[in-house]
XYZ file of C-alpha atoms in Angstrom:
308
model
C -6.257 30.171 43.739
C -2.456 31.445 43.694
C -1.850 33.337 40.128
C 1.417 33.311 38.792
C 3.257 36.746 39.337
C 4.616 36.636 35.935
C 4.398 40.080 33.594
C 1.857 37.400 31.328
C -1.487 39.583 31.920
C -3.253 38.069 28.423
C -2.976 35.115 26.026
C -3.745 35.756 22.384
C -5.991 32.177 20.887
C -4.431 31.728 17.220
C -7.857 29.552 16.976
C -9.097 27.092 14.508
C -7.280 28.769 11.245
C -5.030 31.773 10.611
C -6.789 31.839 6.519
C -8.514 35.649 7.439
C -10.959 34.268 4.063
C -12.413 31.107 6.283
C -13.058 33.425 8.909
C -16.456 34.112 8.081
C -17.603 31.354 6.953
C -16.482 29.504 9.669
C -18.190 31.720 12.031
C -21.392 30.781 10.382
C -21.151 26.950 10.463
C -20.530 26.970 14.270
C -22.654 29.683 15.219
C -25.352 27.130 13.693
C -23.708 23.558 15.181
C -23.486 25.738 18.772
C -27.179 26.724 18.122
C -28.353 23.251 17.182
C -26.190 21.848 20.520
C -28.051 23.979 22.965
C -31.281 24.013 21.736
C -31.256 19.991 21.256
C -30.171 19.528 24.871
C -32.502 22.248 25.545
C -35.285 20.319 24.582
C -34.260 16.653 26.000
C -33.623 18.782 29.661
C -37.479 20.408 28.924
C -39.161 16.935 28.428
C -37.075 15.226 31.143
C -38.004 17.648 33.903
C -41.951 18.238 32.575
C -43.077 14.593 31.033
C -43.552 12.279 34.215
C -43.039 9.658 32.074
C -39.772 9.739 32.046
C -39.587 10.571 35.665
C -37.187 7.498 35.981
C -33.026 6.906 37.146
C -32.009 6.440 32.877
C -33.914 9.914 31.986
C -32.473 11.228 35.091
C -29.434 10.838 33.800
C -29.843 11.832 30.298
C -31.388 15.135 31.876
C -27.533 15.896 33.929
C -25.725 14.711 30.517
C -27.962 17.338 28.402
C -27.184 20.186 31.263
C -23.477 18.855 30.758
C -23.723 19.168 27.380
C -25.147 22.599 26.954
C -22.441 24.260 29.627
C -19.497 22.127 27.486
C -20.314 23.827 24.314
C -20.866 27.139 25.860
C -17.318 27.004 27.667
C -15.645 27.408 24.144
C -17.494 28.306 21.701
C -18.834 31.826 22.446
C -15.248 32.672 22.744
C -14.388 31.029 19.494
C -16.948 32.504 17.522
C -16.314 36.089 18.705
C -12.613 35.665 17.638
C -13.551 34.769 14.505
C -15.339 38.101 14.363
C -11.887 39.966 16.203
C -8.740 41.096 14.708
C -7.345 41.057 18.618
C -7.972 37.180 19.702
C -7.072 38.103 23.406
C -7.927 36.288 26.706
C -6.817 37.251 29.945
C -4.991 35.380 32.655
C -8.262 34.579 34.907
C -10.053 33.981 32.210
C -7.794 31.527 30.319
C -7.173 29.318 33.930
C -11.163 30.073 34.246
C -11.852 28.742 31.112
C -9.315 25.695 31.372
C -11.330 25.273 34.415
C -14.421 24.732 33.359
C -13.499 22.551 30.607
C -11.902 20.190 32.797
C -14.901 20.362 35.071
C -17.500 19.883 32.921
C -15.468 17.413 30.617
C -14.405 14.918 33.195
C -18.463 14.990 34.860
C -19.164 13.359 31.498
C -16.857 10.981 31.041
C -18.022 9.671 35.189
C -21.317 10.094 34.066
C -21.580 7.943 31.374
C -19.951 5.256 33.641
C -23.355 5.649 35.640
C -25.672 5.744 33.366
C -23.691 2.351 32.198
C -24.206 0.865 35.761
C -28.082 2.007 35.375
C -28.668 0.102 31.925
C -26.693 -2.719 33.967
C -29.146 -3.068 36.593
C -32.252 -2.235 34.580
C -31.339 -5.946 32.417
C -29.106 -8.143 34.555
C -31.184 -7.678 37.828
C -34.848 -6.231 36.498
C -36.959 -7.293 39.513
C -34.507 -5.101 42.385
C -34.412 -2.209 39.890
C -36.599 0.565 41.580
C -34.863 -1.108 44.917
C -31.392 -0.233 43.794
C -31.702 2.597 41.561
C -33.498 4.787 43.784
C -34.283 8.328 43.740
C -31.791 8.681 46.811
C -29.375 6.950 44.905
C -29.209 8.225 41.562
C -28.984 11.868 43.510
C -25.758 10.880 45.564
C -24.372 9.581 42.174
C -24.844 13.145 40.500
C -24.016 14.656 43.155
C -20.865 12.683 43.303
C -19.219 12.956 39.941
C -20.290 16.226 39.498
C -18.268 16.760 42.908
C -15.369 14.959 41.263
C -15.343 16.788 38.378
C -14.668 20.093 40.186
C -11.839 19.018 42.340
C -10.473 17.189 39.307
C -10.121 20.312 37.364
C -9.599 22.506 40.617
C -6.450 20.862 40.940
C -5.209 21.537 36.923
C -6.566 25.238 37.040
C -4.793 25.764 40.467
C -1.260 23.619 39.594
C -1.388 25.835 35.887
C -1.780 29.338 37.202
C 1.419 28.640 39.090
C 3.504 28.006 36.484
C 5.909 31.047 34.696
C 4.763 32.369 31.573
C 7.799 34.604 30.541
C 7.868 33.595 26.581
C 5.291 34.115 24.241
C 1.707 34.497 24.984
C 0.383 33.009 21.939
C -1.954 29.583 22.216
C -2.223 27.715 19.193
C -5.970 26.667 20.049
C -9.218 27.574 20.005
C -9.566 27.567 23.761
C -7.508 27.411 27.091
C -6.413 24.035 27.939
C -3.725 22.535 29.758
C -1.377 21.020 26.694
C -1.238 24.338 24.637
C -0.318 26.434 28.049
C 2.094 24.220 29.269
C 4.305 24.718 25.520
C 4.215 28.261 26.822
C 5.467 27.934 29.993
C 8.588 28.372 31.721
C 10.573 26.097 33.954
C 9.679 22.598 35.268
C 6.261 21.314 34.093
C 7.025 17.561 35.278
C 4.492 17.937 38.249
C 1.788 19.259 35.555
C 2.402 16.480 33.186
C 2.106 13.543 35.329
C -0.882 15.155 36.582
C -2.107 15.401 33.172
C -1.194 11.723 32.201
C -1.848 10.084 35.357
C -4.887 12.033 37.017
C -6.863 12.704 33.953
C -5.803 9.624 32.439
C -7.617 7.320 35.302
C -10.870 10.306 35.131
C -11.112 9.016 31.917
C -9.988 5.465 31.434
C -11.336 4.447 34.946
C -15.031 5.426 33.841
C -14.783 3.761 30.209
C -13.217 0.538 31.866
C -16.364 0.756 34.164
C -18.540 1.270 31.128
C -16.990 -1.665 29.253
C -17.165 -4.140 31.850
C -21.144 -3.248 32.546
C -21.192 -4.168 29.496
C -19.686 -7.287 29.125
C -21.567 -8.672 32.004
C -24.819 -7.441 29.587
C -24.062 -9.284 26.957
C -22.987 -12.235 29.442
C -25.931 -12.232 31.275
C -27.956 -12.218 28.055
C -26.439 -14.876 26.036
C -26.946 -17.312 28.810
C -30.352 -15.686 29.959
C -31.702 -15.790 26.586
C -31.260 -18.209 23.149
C -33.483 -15.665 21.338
C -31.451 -13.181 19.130
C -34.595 -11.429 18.504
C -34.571 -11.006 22.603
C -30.871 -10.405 22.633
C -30.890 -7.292 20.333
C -34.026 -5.389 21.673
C -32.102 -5.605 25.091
C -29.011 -4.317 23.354
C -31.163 -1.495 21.458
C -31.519 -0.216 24.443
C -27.802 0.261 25.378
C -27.425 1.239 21.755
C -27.848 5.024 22.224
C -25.585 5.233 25.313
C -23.007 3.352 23.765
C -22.880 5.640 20.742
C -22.236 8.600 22.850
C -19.102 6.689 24.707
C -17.454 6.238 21.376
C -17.934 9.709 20.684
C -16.209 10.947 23.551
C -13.845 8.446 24.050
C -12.391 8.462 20.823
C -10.842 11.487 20.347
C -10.402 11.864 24.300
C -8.340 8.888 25.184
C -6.396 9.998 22.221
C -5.170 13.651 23.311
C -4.660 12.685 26.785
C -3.027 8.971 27.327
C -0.196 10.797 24.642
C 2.281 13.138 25.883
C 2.252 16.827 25.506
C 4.810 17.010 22.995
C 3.108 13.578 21.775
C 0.726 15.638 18.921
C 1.069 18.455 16.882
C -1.152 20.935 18.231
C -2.993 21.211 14.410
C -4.011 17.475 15.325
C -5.199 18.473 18.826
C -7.259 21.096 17.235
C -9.111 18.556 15.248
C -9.681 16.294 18.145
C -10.828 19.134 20.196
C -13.290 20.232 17.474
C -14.503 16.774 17.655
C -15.486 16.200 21.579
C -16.161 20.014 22.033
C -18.228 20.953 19.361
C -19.525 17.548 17.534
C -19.878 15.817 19.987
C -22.418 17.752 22.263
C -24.859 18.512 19.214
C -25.176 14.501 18.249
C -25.940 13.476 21.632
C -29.902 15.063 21.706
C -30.165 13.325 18.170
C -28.667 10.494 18.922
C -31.199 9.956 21.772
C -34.122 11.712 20.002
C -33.993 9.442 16.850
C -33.094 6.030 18.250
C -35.134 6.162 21.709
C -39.293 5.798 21.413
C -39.779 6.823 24.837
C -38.178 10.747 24.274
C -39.404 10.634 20.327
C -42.881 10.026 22.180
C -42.237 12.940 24.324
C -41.303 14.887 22.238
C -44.096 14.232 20.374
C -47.154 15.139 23.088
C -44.802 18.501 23.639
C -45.282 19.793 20.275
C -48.933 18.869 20.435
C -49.468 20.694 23.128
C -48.087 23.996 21.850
């Protein structure tokens, strides 16, 4: 990776507030959400990997989104919550184009992997009989293997094109973490290159996977309304997309919305909020999300707790 060879050695994150009297209290409420988020996922990875039960392609792939989830939250928040405790809110070069990096990484894996696990509830209704055919263990593991492949390069390619830029201004980031918007309102120069790839290459990570997701399922809900004339049938088929579909809207949302605008498109107080959202609130609903609406993990979860 090629640093820039500006005099730029440190950035200084302004973070979530400049109020010095939130501070504290702050630090509290996500210390707690970041606790919640990793020890939730925690517990879905545990039961995934030890109950055989759910030895199957869907809990497969809730046990890579739960490892996704737990490495997302700790990309940012450790670093937030020790600046709230800091007077000096400093982060240097390597580890600002680090942490970009692994944002972008991890972030983008979940967006593709939701697109799978899409494709999985696809087959599992619309062709139940070649399920274990299709979806097999060889399968699902060149799948993972695959976006998580994806993801790197994806953000290999932002964390390599923004350490080239020229930093020669200020060296103050008016977020709570490294990402490519904030630095690029630092830099100096031409950042055409580094917008379109913003725009373009992140745009299609993430709109290609939700299009993906969408049309899986409309060909659900096709296949059932012409499969079945029970709506009693029709929604405990859907229940079972229910949870999944939940977590897209989660990260969609506020996604789709920083990155298909501009960089000069938000003010970076309304990024902050959207970044709260898929950074921090996100990752701690997901484990409740599936622990409360799914039988199959609540009954896990259940014979793990007897067992201790």
């Amino acid at each position: 990776m090629m640093l820039n060879t500006t005099s730029v050695t440190e950035f200084l994150l302004l973070g979530v507030t400049d109020i010095q009297e939130l501070q504290p209290f702050l630090f509290v409420v996500f210390l707690t959400i970041y606790f919640i988020s990793v020890a939730g996922n925690g517990v879905i990875l545990m039961i995934v990997i030890s109950d055989p039960r759910l030895h199957s392609p869907m809990y497969f792939f809730l046990g890579n989104l739960s490892c996704l989830d737990i490495c997302y939250s700790t990309v940012t928040l450790p670093k937030m919550l020790q600046n709230f405790l800091s007077t000096h809110k400093a982060i240097s070069f390597l580890g600002c184009i680090s942490q970009l990096h692994f944002f972008h990484f991890l972030g983008s894996t979940e967006a593709m992997l939701l697109a799978v696990m899409a494709f999985d509830r696809f087959v599992a209704i619309c062709k139940p009989l070649r399920y274990t055919v299709i979806m097999s263990p060889q399968l699902c593991t060149q799948m993972a293997i695959t976006v998580w492949t994806i993801g790197f390069f994806h953000a290999l390619l932002h964390s390599v094109m923004t350490s080239r830029l020229n930093f020669c201004g200020s060296n103050c980031i008016h977020h709570f973490f490294c990402d490519v918007k904030p630095l690029l309102k630092l830099a100096c120069g031409n950042t055409e290159l580094n917008q379109w790839l913003l725009s373009t290459v992140t745009g299609t990570i993430a709109m290609g996977p939700f299009f993906l997701t969408l049309i899986s399922y409309f060909y659900i809900i096709t296949y059932l309304s012409f499969k079945t004339h029970s709506c009693s049938m029709l929604h405990k088929a859907l229940s079972t997309c229910a949870s999944h579909f939940m977590v897209v809207i989660l990260l969609y949302a506020p996604v789709l919305f920083t990155y298909i605008h501009p960089a000069s498109g938000t003010s970076m107080d309304q990024d902050r909020i959207i970044a709260i959202m898929y950074t921090v609130v996100t990752p701690v609903l997901n484990p409740l999300i599936y622990t409360l609406r799914n039988k199959e993990v609540k009954g896990a979860l259940v014979r793990v707790i007897r067992r201790l």
